[in-house]
Short mmCIF file of C-alpha atoms in Angstrom, two decimals:
data_model
loop_
_atom_site.label_atom_id
_atom_site.label_comp_id
_atom_site.label_asym_id
_atom_site.label_seq_id
_atom_site.Cartn_x
_atom_site.Cartn_y
_atom_site.Cartn_z
CA UNK A 1038 204.92 60.29 43.17
CA UNK A 1039 201.65 58.35 43.70
CA UNK A 1040 201.49 54.76 44.77
CA UNK A 1041 198.87 52.07 42.68
CA UNK A 1042 196.31 53.04 44.69
CA UNK A 1043 196.04 56.36 44.18
CA UNK A 1044 197.07 58.29 47.69
CA UNK A 1045 200.47 60.55 47.10
CA UNK A 1046 203.32 59.69 49.01
CA UNK A 1047 205.99 62.65 50.21
CA UNK A 1048 209.54 60.62 49.25
CA UNK A 1049 210.95 57.70 47.50
CA UNK A 1050 213.82 56.22 48.53
CA UNK A 1051 216.15 54.40 45.79
CA UNK A 1052 219.07 51.98 45.76
CA UNK A 1053 221.29 51.40 43.09
CA UNK A 1054 225.23 50.65 42.84
CA UNK A 1055 225.92 53.28 40.79
CA UNK A 1056 223.81 57.13 40.75
CA UNK A 1057 224.68 58.73 37.37
CA UNK A 1058 223.12 62.60 37.23
CA UNK A 1059 223.29 63.61 33.60
CA UNK A 1060 221.21 61.98 30.75
CA UNK A 1061 223.39 63.60 28.37
CA UNK A 1062 225.13 61.43 26.11
CA UNK A 1063 228.03 60.73 28.65
CA UNK A 1064 225.99 60.42 31.25
CA UNK A 1065 223.55 57.70 29.27
CA UNK A 1066 226.97 55.88 28.13
CA UNK A 1067 228.08 55.57 31.26
CA UNK A 1068 225.15 54.12 32.22
CA UNK A 1069 224.88 51.60 29.75
CA UNK A 1070 228.15 51.12 30.11
CA UNK A 1071 227.83 49.97 33.72
CA UNK A 1072 224.43 47.74 33.00
CA UNK A 1073 226.86 46.12 30.79
CA UNK A 1074 228.45 44.86 33.05
CA UNK A 1075 225.81 44.10 35.33
CA UNK A 1076 226.06 46.87 37.37
CA UNK A 1077 222.50 48.41 38.84
CA UNK A 1078 222.36 52.12 37.68
CA UNK A 1079 219.76 55.11 39.01
CA UNK A 1080 220.31 58.10 36.11
CA UNK A 1081 218.57 61.34 37.45
CA UNK A 1082 217.95 64.34 35.16
CA UNK A 1083 216.54 67.20 35.52
CA UNK A 1084 215.14 67.78 32.32
CA UNK A 1085 211.39 65.60 31.70
CA UNK A 1086 212.90 64.56 28.00
CA UNK A 1087 216.70 63.87 26.22
CA UNK A 1088 217.56 67.13 24.56
CA UNK A 1089 216.67 68.30 21.00
CA UNK A 1090 219.75 70.86 20.80
CA UNK A 1091 222.50 69.18 18.54
CA UNK A 1092 225.41 70.42 20.28
CA UNK A 1093 227.70 67.95 19.45
CA UNK A 1094 228.41 67.04 15.67
CA UNK A 1095 230.65 64.50 15.88
CA UNK A 1096 231.76 61.28 16.72
CA UNK A 1097 234.69 59.67 16.10
CA UNK A 1098 236.42 55.68 15.93
CA UNK A 1099 237.03 55.63 19.98
CA UNK A 1100 234.11 56.33 20.73
CA UNK A 1101 232.27 54.01 18.49
CA UNK A 1102 234.49 51.08 19.73
CA UNK A 1103 233.06 52.44 23.26
CA UNK A 1104 229.78 51.89 22.29
CA UNK A 1105 230.49 48.69 21.34
CA UNK A 1106 231.48 47.47 24.30
CA UNK A 1107 227.59 49.08 25.32
CA UNK A 1108 225.76 47.20 23.18
CA UNK A 1109 225.33 50.44 21.19
CA UNK A 1110 227.22 50.17 18.59
CA UNK A 1111 224.22 49.20 15.59
CA UNK A 1112 222.14 51.69 17.37
CA UNK A 1113 224.65 54.77 17.00
CA UNK A 1114 225.75 53.20 13.15
CA UNK A 1115 222.36 53.84 11.78
CA UNK A 1116 222.05 57.82 12.78
CA UNK A 1117 225.77 59.12 11.40
CA UNK A 1118 227.87 60.11 8.36
CA UNK A 1119 230.33 57.86 7.81
CA UNK A 1120 233.21 60.56 8.20
CA UNK A 1121 236.63 60.87 6.80
CA UNK A 1122 238.20 63.79 8.57
CA UNK A 1123 238.18 67.26 8.01
CA UNK A 1124 239.60 68.98 5.41
CA UNK A 1125 241.41 72.51 5.89
CA UNK A 1126 240.88 76.04 3.52
CA UNK A 1127 243.82 78.60 3.57
CA UNK A 1128 243.20 82.20 3.53
CA UNK A 1129 242.26 82.13 -0.12
CA UNK A 1130 239.62 79.47 -0.25
CA UNK A 1131 242.20 76.85 -1.38
CA UNK A 1132 242.25 73.39 0.08
CA UNK A 1133 245.25 72.94 1.32
CA UNK A 1134 245.41 69.31 2.98
CA UNK A 1135 242.75 66.83 4.51
CA UNK A 1136 243.42 65.13 7.45
CA UNK A 1137 242.56 61.53 7.70
CA UNK A 1138 242.97 58.50 10.10
CA UNK A 1139 246.75 57.06 9.62
CA UNK A 1140 245.53 53.66 9.84
CA UNK A 1141 242.12 53.33 8.34
CA UNK A 1142 239.15 51.60 10.76
CA UNK A 1143 242.24 50.28 13.04
CA UNK A 1144 239.41 50.58 15.81
CA UNK A 1145 236.79 48.84 13.89
CA UNK A 1146 234.84 51.51 12.88
CA UNK A 1147 234.84 54.36 10.31
CA UNK A 1148 237.42 58.01 12.00
CA UNK A 1149 234.97 60.78 12.26
CA UNK A 1150 232.10 61.23 11.65
CA UNK A 1151 229.33 63.72 11.75
CA UNK A 1152 225.31 62.68 13.85
CA UNK A 1153 223.23 65.24 15.71
CA UNK A 1154 223.37 65.14 18.96
CA UNK A 1155 219.40 64.73 19.73
CA UNK A 1156 219.44 61.26 18.02
CA UNK A 1157 222.37 60.38 19.51
CA UNK A 1158 220.79 60.84 23.13
CA UNK A 1159 216.76 59.86 21.97
CA UNK A 1160 218.53 56.34 20.96
CA UNK A 1161 220.79 56.02 23.94
CA UNK A 1162 217.08 56.52 26.35
CA UNK A 1163 214.82 54.08 24.52
CA UNK A 1164 218.50 51.53 25.10
CA UNK A 1165 218.65 52.55 28.45
CA UNK A 1166 214.70 52.56 29.17
CA UNK A 1167 214.41 48.79 28.55
CA UNK A 1168 217.37 47.57 30.28
CA UNK A 1169 216.20 46.38 33.41
CA UNK A 1170 219.24 46.95 35.40
CA UNK A 1171 218.16 51.01 34.66
CA UNK A 1172 215.89 53.04 36.53
CA UNK A 1173 215.35 56.92 34.32
CA UNK A 1174 214.44 59.20 36.50
CA UNK A 1175 213.20 62.40 34.30
CA UNK A 1176 212.33 65.49 35.73
CA UNK A 1177 214.41 64.70 38.65
CA UNK A 1178 216.70 67.38 40.15
CA UNK A 1179 219.51 67.31 42.51
CA UNK A 1180 219.78 69.43 45.19
CA UNK A 1181 222.35 68.11 47.86
CA UNK A 1182 225.47 65.47 48.12
CA UNK A 1183 225.82 63.48 51.17
CA UNK A 1184 228.86 61.08 51.45
CA UNK A 1185 228.88 58.58 54.22
CA UNK A 1186 231.37 55.91 54.44
CA UNK A 1187 229.89 53.01 52.50
CA UNK A 1188 229.01 55.24 49.75
CA UNK A 1189 226.92 58.62 48.48
CA UNK A 1190 222.98 59.82 49.38
CA UNK A 1191 221.74 62.41 46.87
CA UNK A 1192 219.09 64.73 47.40
CA UNK A 1193 216.87 65.18 45.09
CA UNK A 1194 213.43 67.03 43.90
CA UNK A 1195 210.87 65.58 41.79
CA UNK A 1196 208.00 66.79 40.53
CA UNK A 1197 205.22 65.70 42.40
CA UNK A 1198 207.33 64.57 45.55
CA UNK A 1199 208.99 66.48 48.28
CA UNK A 1200 212.30 64.64 47.56
CA UNK A 1201 213.57 61.11 45.84
CA UNK A 1202 216.74 59.63 47.88
CA UNK A 1203 219.60 57.65 46.09
CA UNK A 1204 221.60 56.00 48.02
CA UNK A 1205 224.31 54.15 45.65
CA UNK A 1206 227.88 53.51 46.63
CA UNK A 1207 229.42 55.69 44.30
CA UNK A 1208 228.27 58.35 41.79
CA UNK A 1209 229.09 59.86 38.75
CA UNK A 1210 228.28 63.62 37.81
CA UNK A 1211 228.08 64.05 33.83
CA UNK A 1212 225.77 67.16 34.47
CA UNK A 1213 227.96 69.40 31.54
CA UNK A 1214 229.53 72.73 31.82
CA UNK A 1215 227.52 74.00 34.84
CA UNK A 1216 227.32 71.06 36.59
CA UNK A 1217 225.33 70.66 39.94
CA UNK A 1218 227.67 67.94 41.51
CA UNK A 1219 230.80 69.76 40.66
CA UNK A 1220 229.07 72.90 42.54
CA UNK A 1221 227.53 71.10 45.26
CA UNK A 1222 230.96 69.91 45.52
CA UNK A 1223 232.93 73.07 45.29
CA UNK A 1224 235.07 72.28 42.96
CA UNK A 1225 236.63 74.34 41.12
CA UNK A 1226 237.51 75.02 37.38
CA UNK A 1227 240.78 76.17 36.05
CA UNK A 1228 241.41 77.32 32.56
CA UNK A 1229 240.12 80.39 30.83
CA UNK A 1230 237.01 82.05 29.17
CA UNK A 1231 237.77 83.14 25.25
CA UNK A 1232 236.40 86.67 24.07
CA UNK A 1233 235.59 85.72 20.49
CA UNK A 1234 231.92 84.65 19.99
CA UNK A 1235 230.56 82.18 17.52
CA UNK A 1236 227.65 81.54 15.72
CA UNK A 1237 226.63 78.19 15.04
CA UNK A 1238 223.96 77.31 12.94
CA UNK A 1239 222.29 74.37 11.72
CA UNK A 1240 219.96 73.67 8.99
CA UNK A 1241 218.06 71.55 6.93
CA UNK A 1242 217.28 71.08 3.49
CA UNK A 1243 221.12 71.31 2.90
CA UNK A 1244 222.88 70.55 -0.27
CA UNK A 1245 226.05 69.71 0.85
CA UNK A 1246 226.75 65.99 1.00
CA UNK A 1247 230.57 66.19 1.86
CA UNK A 1248 232.10 62.59 4.43
CA UNK A 1249 233.78 65.34 5.87
CA UNK A 1250 233.86 68.90 7.75
CA UNK A 1251 235.53 71.83 5.85
CA UNK A 1252 237.01 74.31 8.39
CA UNK A 1253 238.16 77.87 6.52
CA UNK A 1254 240.85 79.77 7.54
CA UNK A 1255 239.52 83.27 6.10
CA UNK A 1256 240.94 85.46 8.01
CA UNK A 1257 237.77 87.90 6.86
CA UNK A 1258 235.54 85.48 8.56
CA UNK A 1259 236.68 81.92 9.87
CA UNK A 1260 234.25 79.50 9.26
CA UNK A 1261 233.24 75.69 9.94
CA UNK A 1262 230.71 73.76 7.72
CA UNK A 1263 229.98 70.26 8.81
CA UNK A 1264 227.30 68.65 6.75
CA UNK A 1265 225.28 65.85 7.98
CA UNK A 1266 223.16 63.17 7.97
CA UNK A 1267 219.71 63.69 5.47
CA UNK A 1268 220.78 67.09 4.39
CA UNK A 1269 221.25 67.99 7.91
CA UNK A 1270 224.34 71.27 8.07
CA UNK A 1271 226.44 72.96 10.75
CA UNK A 1272 227.50 76.05 9.86
CA UNK A 1273 229.70 78.04 12.46
CA UNK A 1274 231.08 81.98 12.21
CA UNK A 1275 233.55 84.37 14.40
CA UNK A 1276 231.71 87.07 14.57
CA UNK A 1277 232.53 90.53 14.87
CA UNK A 1278 232.59 92.83 17.39
CA UNK A 1279 228.67 94.20 17.83
CA UNK A 1280 227.35 91.20 15.36
CA UNK A 1281 225.73 89.10 18.72
CA UNK A 1282 226.68 88.33 22.02
CA UNK A 1283 226.41 85.06 23.87
CA UNK A 1284 223.03 84.24 24.86
CA UNK A 1285 221.10 86.64 23.30
CA UNK A 1286 219.19 84.56 20.68
CA UNK A 1287 220.65 85.52 17.26
CA UNK A 1288 218.85 87.67 14.19
CA UNK A 1289 217.45 85.46 11.40
CA UNK A 1290 218.36 88.42 8.70
CA UNK A 1291 222.01 87.64 10.40
CA UNK A 1292 221.63 84.09 9.81
CA UNK A 1293 220.69 85.02 6.16
CA UNK A 1294 223.51 87.47 5.33
CA UNK A 1295 226.45 84.67 7.00
CA UNK A 1296 224.68 81.64 4.97
CA UNK A 1297 224.24 84.05 2.10
CA UNK A 1298 227.10 82.85 -0.08
CA UNK A 1299 227.01 79.36 0.70
CA UNK A 1300 223.51 79.15 0.45
CA UNK A 1301 219.93 80.75 0.23
CA UNK A 1302 217.93 79.85 3.99
CA UNK A 1303 213.90 80.62 5.12
CA UNK A 1304 213.45 80.36 9.14
CA UNK A 1305 211.66 77.08 9.30
CA UNK A 1306 214.90 75.04 7.87
CA UNK A 1307 216.75 76.69 10.70
CA UNK A 1308 217.04 73.57 13.15
CA UNK A 1309 218.85 75.56 16.09
CA UNK A 1310 220.55 79.01 15.72
CA UNK A 1311 223.18 80.53 19.18
CA UNK A 1312 225.81 82.68 20.02
CA UNK A 1313 228.46 81.63 22.46
CA UNK A 1314 231.66 81.81 23.68
CA UNK A 1315 234.46 78.72 24.07
CA UNK A 1316 236.27 77.57 27.83
CA UNK A 1317 239.03 75.84 28.44
CA UNK A 1318 238.78 74.61 31.42
CA UNK A 1319 239.66 71.73 33.68
CA UNK A 1320 238.28 70.59 36.53
CA UNK A 1321 240.70 70.89 39.49
CA UNK A 1322 239.83 67.83 40.76
CA UNK A 1323 237.80 64.58 39.38
CA UNK A 1324 236.97 62.62 42.22
CA UNK A 1325 235.65 63.41 45.39
CA UNK A 1326 235.25 60.25 48.17
CA UNK A 1327 232.71 58.07 45.57
CA UNK A 1328 231.79 61.38 43.65
CA UNK A 1329 233.47 61.12 39.83
CA UNK A 1330 232.86 64.15 37.61
CA UNK A 1331 232.90 63.49 33.95
CA UNK A 1332 232.55 64.87 30.34
CA UNK A 1333 232.08 68.91 30.13
CA UNK A 1334 231.44 68.73 33.94
CA UNK A 1335 235.30 67.88 34.47
CA UNK A 1336 236.50 69.50 30.92
CA UNK A 1337 235.41 71.50 28.53
CA UNK A 1338 237.11 72.78 25.52
CA UNK A 1339 236.55 75.05 21.76
CA UNK A 1340 235.15 72.33 19.10
CA UNK A 1341 237.60 72.93 16.56
CA UNK A 1342 239.11 69.36 17.04
CA UNK A 1343 236.12 67.41 17.87
CA UNK A 1344 236.97 66.27 20.88
CA UNK A 1345 234.03 67.49 23.56
CA UNK A 1346 231.93 65.30 23.22
CA UNK A 1347 234.93 62.07 22.65
CA UNK A 1348 236.72 62.72 25.83
CA UNK A 1349 234.07 62.79 27.78
CA UNK A 1350 232.52 59.25 26.59
CA UNK A 1351 236.23 57.93 26.74
CA UNK A 1352 235.83 59.00 30.44
CA UNK A 1353 233.00 56.84 30.12
CA UNK A 1354 235.07 54.20 28.89
CA UNK A 1355 237.45 54.65 31.49
CA UNK A 1356 235.75 54.64 35.06
CA UNK A 1357 232.94 52.61 33.83
CA UNK A 1358 235.03 49.04 33.45
CA UNK A 1359 236.84 50.12 36.71
CA UNK A 1360 233.53 50.76 38.92
CA UNK A 1361 232.36 47.14 38.13
CA UNK A 1362 236.20 45.72 38.72
CA UNK A 1363 235.67 47.25 42.53
CA UNK A 1364 232.34 46.62 43.06
CA UNK A 1365 232.54 42.78 41.64
CA UNK A 1366 235.89 42.52 44.16
CA UNK A 1367 238.24 41.67 41.67
CA UNK A 1368 239.92 45.91 42.08
CA UNK A 1369 240.58 47.93 45.49
CA UNK A 1370 238.70 51.29 45.15
CA UNK A 1371 242.60 53.02 45.07
CA UNK A 1372 242.37 51.80 41.83
CA UNK A 1373 239.53 54.07 40.99
CA UNK A 1374 242.29 56.93 41.33
CA UNK A 1375 243.40 56.28 38.13
CA UNK A 1376 240.94 57.70 36.34
CA UNK A 1377 242.02 61.10 37.12
CA UNK A 1378 245.70 59.75 36.38
CA UNK A 1379 244.84 57.94 33.29
CA UNK A 1380 242.61 60.35 31.63
CA UNK A 1381 243.29 64.42 33.01
CA UNK A 1382 246.74 64.38 31.03
CA UNK A 1383 245.45 63.47 27.46
CA UNK A 1384 242.03 65.82 28.41
CA UNK A 1385 244.44 68.46 29.17
CA UNK A 1386 246.74 68.41 26.21
CA UNK A 1387 243.42 67.69 23.59
CA UNK A 1388 242.40 71.25 25.56
CA UNK A 1389 245.57 73.16 24.57
CA UNK A 1390 245.45 71.16 21.53
CA UNK A 1391 241.23 72.78 20.16
CA UNK A 1392 243.03 76.24 21.72
CA UNK A 1393 245.92 76.14 19.22
CA UNK A 1394 243.61 75.10 16.23
CA UNK A 1395 241.47 77.95 16.66
CA UNK A 1396 244.97 80.35 17.29
CA UNK A 1397 246.32 79.21 14.42
CA UNK A 1398 243.10 77.93 11.72
CA UNK A 1399 240.70 80.65 12.95
CA UNK A 1400 242.81 83.34 13.12
CA UNK A 1401 241.34 86.92 12.73
CA UNK A 1402 245.17 88.35 11.56
CA UNK A 1403 246.19 88.67 8.01
CA UNK A 1404 249.85 88.58 8.99
CA UNK A 1405 249.53 84.86 10.67
CA UNK A 1406 247.03 83.84 8.71
CA UNK A 1407 249.86 84.53 5.55
CA UNK A 1408 252.72 82.81 7.58
CA UNK A 1409 250.27 79.85 8.69
CA UNK A 1410 249.29 78.96 4.67
CA UNK A 1411 253.22 79.16 3.44
CA UNK A 1412 254.32 77.10 6.59
CA UNK A 1413 251.53 74.98 5.60
CA UNK A 1414 252.54 74.74 1.87
CA UNK A 1415 256.13 74.13 2.66
CA UNK A 1416 255.77 71.28 5.13
CA UNK A 1417 253.30 69.76 1.74
CA UNK A 1418 255.98 69.15 -0.47
CA UNK A 1419 258.09 67.17 1.50
CA UNK A 1420 256.59 63.32 2.39
CA UNK A 1421 256.95 63.81 6.18
CA UNK A 1422 255.47 67.44 5.85
CA UNK A 1423 252.72 65.83 4.15
CA UNK A 1424 251.59 62.48 6.75
CA UNK A 1425 252.07 65.12 9.50
CA UNK A 1426 249.34 67.11 8.40
CA UNK A 1427 247.41 64.54 6.28
CA UNK A 1428 247.96 61.57 9.06
CA UNK A 1429 247.18 64.04 12.25
CA UNK A 1430 250.37 63.41 13.96
CA UNK A 1431 249.77 66.72 15.38
CA UNK A 1432 246.81 65.31 18.01
CA UNK A 1433 247.75 64.52 21.19
CA UNK A 1434 247.79 60.44 20.95
CA UNK A 1435 245.28 58.93 23.81
CA UNK A 1436 248.12 57.23 25.69
CA UNK A 1437 248.99 56.14 29.21
CA UNK A 1438 252.24 56.40 31.08
CA UNK A 1439 251.09 55.77 34.72
CA UNK A 1440 247.90 53.88 36.27
CA UNK A 1441 246.80 50.01 36.41
CA UNK A 1442 249.50 49.25 33.96
CA UNK A 1443 253.20 47.95 33.64
CA UNK A 1444 255.08 49.84 31.56
CA UNK A 1445 257.50 47.22 29.85
CA UNK A 1446 261.00 46.11 30.86
CA UNK A 1447 264.25 46.30 28.83
CA UNK A 1448 263.53 43.96 25.88
CA UNK A 1449 259.70 44.13 26.74
CA UNK A 1450 257.48 45.70 23.44
CA UNK A 1451 257.29 49.29 24.20
CA UNK A 1452 253.35 49.56 23.50
CA UNK A 1453 252.39 49.29 27.09
CA UNK A 1454 249.17 52.08 27.56
CA UNK A 1455 247.78 52.05 24.47
CA UNK A 1456 244.43 51.26 22.53
CA UNK A 1457 245.30 47.69 21.18
CA UNK A 1458 243.90 48.32 17.83
CA UNK A 1459 240.63 46.03 16.93
CA UNK A 1460 241.08 43.82 13.30
CA UNK A 1461 238.66 41.00 12.18
CA UNK A 1462 239.99 37.81 13.21
CA UNK A 1463 238.82 34.01 12.72
CA UNK A 1464 237.75 32.48 16.16
CA UNK A 1465 238.48 28.86 16.59
CA UNK A 1466 236.17 28.91 19.51
CA UNK A 1467 232.51 29.77 17.32
CA UNK A 1468 234.30 29.33 13.68
CA UNK A 1469 233.46 31.79 12.22
CA UNK A 1470 235.00 35.58 11.83
CA UNK A 1471 234.27 38.62 14.90
CA UNK A 1472 236.10 41.21 15.81
CA UNK A 1473 238.67 40.85 18.06
CA UNK A 1474 236.77 42.71 21.28
CA UNK A 1475 233.71 40.16 20.81
CA UNK A 1476 235.98 37.60 20.53
CA UNK A 1477 237.64 38.36 23.36
CA UNK A 1478 234.60 39.46 25.52
CA UNK A 1479 234.06 42.09 28.32
CA UNK A 1480 236.50 41.93 31.43
CA UNK A 1481 239.82 41.43 30.97
CA UNK A 1482 241.92 38.88 28.43
CA UNK A 1483 245.91 37.43 28.13
CA UNK A 1484 246.82 37.03 25.26
CA UNK A 1485 249.79 34.60 23.92
CA UNK A 1486 251.69 35.57 20.58
CA UNK A 1487 253.29 32.59 19.18
CA UNK A 1488 254.32 31.33 23.05
CA UNK A 1489 253.84 27.72 23.54
CA UNK A 1490 250.94 26.98 24.22
CA UNK A 1491 251.83 25.04 27.47
CA UNK A 1492 252.54 28.11 29.33
CA UNK A 1493 249.22 28.91 29.71
CA UNK A 1494 248.13 27.66 32.90
CA UNK A 1495 251.81 28.96 34.86
CA UNK A 1496 251.36 32.28 33.33
CA UNK A 1497 247.90 33.06 34.43
CA UNK A 1498 248.25 32.66 37.34
CA UNK A 1499 249.84 35.64 37.98
CA UNK A 1500 246.85 37.94 36.94
CA UNK A 1501 244.22 34.55 38.23
CA UNK A 1502 242.20 37.31 40.80
CA UNK A 1503 240.96 39.28 37.40
CA UNK A 1504 239.60 36.12 35.97
CA UNK A 1505 241.41 36.84 31.86
CA UNK A 1506 239.66 35.44 28.95
CA UNK A 1507 242.71 33.41 27.74
CA UNK A 1508 243.25 33.27 24.02
CA UNK A 1509 246.62 32.54 21.64
CA UNK A 1510 247.26 34.55 18.76
CA UNK A 1511 248.29 32.42 15.90
CA UNK A 1512 251.55 34.11 13.90
CA UNK A 1513 253.64 33.14 10.88
CA UNK A 1514 250.54 31.24 9.38
CA UNK A 1515 250.61 28.39 11.53
CA UNK A 1516 248.05 26.49 13.32
CA UNK A 1517 249.08 25.57 16.86
CA UNK A 1518 248.58 22.04 18.56
CA UNK A 1519 247.07 20.99 21.42
CA UNK A 1520 245.43 24.06 22.22
CA UNK A 1521 242.36 22.18 24.09
CA UNK A 1522 239.72 24.52 24.96
CA UNK A 1523 241.94 27.56 24.48
CA UNK A 1524 240.71 30.21 21.66
CA UNK A 1525 242.93 30.75 18.85
CA UNK A 1526 242.54 34.11 17.19
CA UNK A 1527 244.00 33.92 13.11
CA UNK A 1528 244.56 36.43 10.83
CA UNK A 1529 241.87 37.14 8.22
CA UNK A 1530 242.92 40.72 6.30
CA UNK A 1531 246.73 40.86 8.06
CA UNK A 1532 245.46 43.45 10.47
CA UNK A 1533 245.81 41.38 13.64
CA UNK A 1534 249.17 40.15 12.34
CA UNK A 1535 250.31 43.93 11.79
CA UNK A 1536 249.02 44.61 15.27
CA UNK A 1537 250.74 41.85 17.40
CA UNK A 1538 253.62 41.56 15.43
CA UNK A 1539 255.88 43.60 18.09
CA UNK A 1540 254.49 40.73 20.58
CA UNK A 1541 255.89 37.70 18.96
CA UNK A 1542 257.00 35.39 21.45
CA UNK A 1543 254.27 38.06 24.71
CA UNK A 1544 252.23 37.88 26.42
CA UNK A 1545 250.41 40.63 26.69
CA UNK A 1546 247.59 41.98 29.08
CA UNK A 1547 244.53 43.79 27.50
CA UNK A 1548 242.53 46.21 30.38
CA UNK A 1549 238.41 45.96 29.67
CA UNK A 1550 238.85 49.10 28.37
CA UNK A 1551 241.40 47.43 25.70
CA UNK A 1552 244.69 49.17 26.64
CA UNK A 1553 247.79 47.45 26.92
CA UNK A 1554 248.37 46.63 31.20
CA UNK A 1555 250.98 44.73 30.85
CA UNK A 1556 253.56 42.31 28.20
CA UNK A 1557 256.15 39.73 29.22
CA UNK A 1558 258.12 36.75 27.98
CA UNK A 1559 257.32 33.19 29.59
CA UNK A 1560 258.85 33.02 33.05
CA UNK A 1561 259.39 36.67 33.25
CA UNK A 1562 256.21 37.54 35.10
CA UNK A 1563 256.14 41.41 36.18
CA UNK A 1564 255.26 42.61 39.28
CA UNK A 1565 252.29 44.57 38.82
CA UNK A 1566 250.58 47.16 40.27
CA UNK A 1567 249.28 46.60 43.78
CA UNK A 1568 245.73 47.39 42.59
CA UNK A 1569 246.24 44.68 39.89
CA UNK A 1570 247.95 41.99 42.26
CA UNK A 1571 245.07 42.40 45.65
CA UNK A 1572 241.40 41.76 45.20
CA UNK A 1573 238.96 41.04 47.96
CA UNK A 1574 235.12 39.17 48.45
CA UNK A 1575 232.77 41.28 46.33
CA UNK A 1576 231.28 44.32 47.79
CA UNK A 1577 227.99 44.07 49.26
CA UNK A 1578 225.44 45.16 46.29
CA UNK A 1579 223.29 48.46 48.09
#
């Protein structure tokens, strides 16, 4: 480092509320979310620039909703193909079903969207570089982690300086499958690595224009095709013994031979070609004092469900608002323990699901492939079987059974722990239509669904420390009277009514990540979890 007078300095100290190690998509998403909540962030990245390798290939609607919360949705939408899911083909190459969302646009965005990771990283980096809450420390390598009673110290080495010291209240390890943070903390991973070797090729100038991925269950050569934006396309092929080894650059002759049934290719059209093995592992713990693991640092999975990056984005969406609430003094530090409590079950289920798809859809056994095709064919002849596959009912549901929520008691709707939809609503405060999340704003929300508006002053006292936005959901095509300054949300297309029909006559407490924390009838306020009922004075900024 150099001061403005040109004198070289040996060390630079930095302070922030949260430090993020790793400027990949998960780390930068976490930083953007924290910045949106007003948290000061330092991002530490060993590379000089963002990655130019197109690794992840699919962003789902839940991740896009999280980008919306971070103020990134418009940036991300311009680099995606608005996708429609995945089409599966049997051993003979015949399309057998197309897996789509059971409720298209339920979360306010297209369901499953191809993209190129370098495009995403550039957009995220540009956003953060212009944010006054964020300091981007590129070319900075983490060398040590020191835990203190009131925070965490990161020892880093940066080009031109002997050492950079970053002092933060909390640290997020978002530095990938070979996480330095995880290694320095001595945290292991449990699971397995697969012996199968896959070739992944990203190409330009491709003729595929489908808005869906294609999974071909040919036991002679299982393969995947995912068209992207502006002629980009990803091809993935299972290699036979002797065709390639992980970490060894594949020859162009191999790439050309495997692509021959699909297209002609010249070297200049190959953006990336790599051979690798899949991992299905989960970190043994995701928190150690003030340090948390997110994304591939916490879990890695085969790509067949398209959920690797999306799972990491969910991690950021779950943890960022909790950190903001703790730093603001509205939640106890113990509330951060619910990050792993809530996210681990779904991450583990998604890892298992990805493994299962790989074993069944990408099998090299003609016997298993034949049995698979017969069973699916029989199922598709019944409405329930068709719905099971076409609506992806086999996919693990992202719901929470425990954590920062109060499961419903007798007579209370059972959707507590489920992410609420994001319909378009008419906002009477601004007199215009908006997405639900924009109408509610950041933070907590307390919605009354067809309740007597006079109950709000009393009922909101139970959650007053959370400073929730109060809103009233109009029902039965009627407008309530005497609402004063209360925001009233009105259905415009049937989706708001459909989402909250089960809550008629209830108050619904919605968390900042839009999961339902509790629901109750007026006069029956539940006893909320300890972490939600206790609030302290704001934690000093440091």
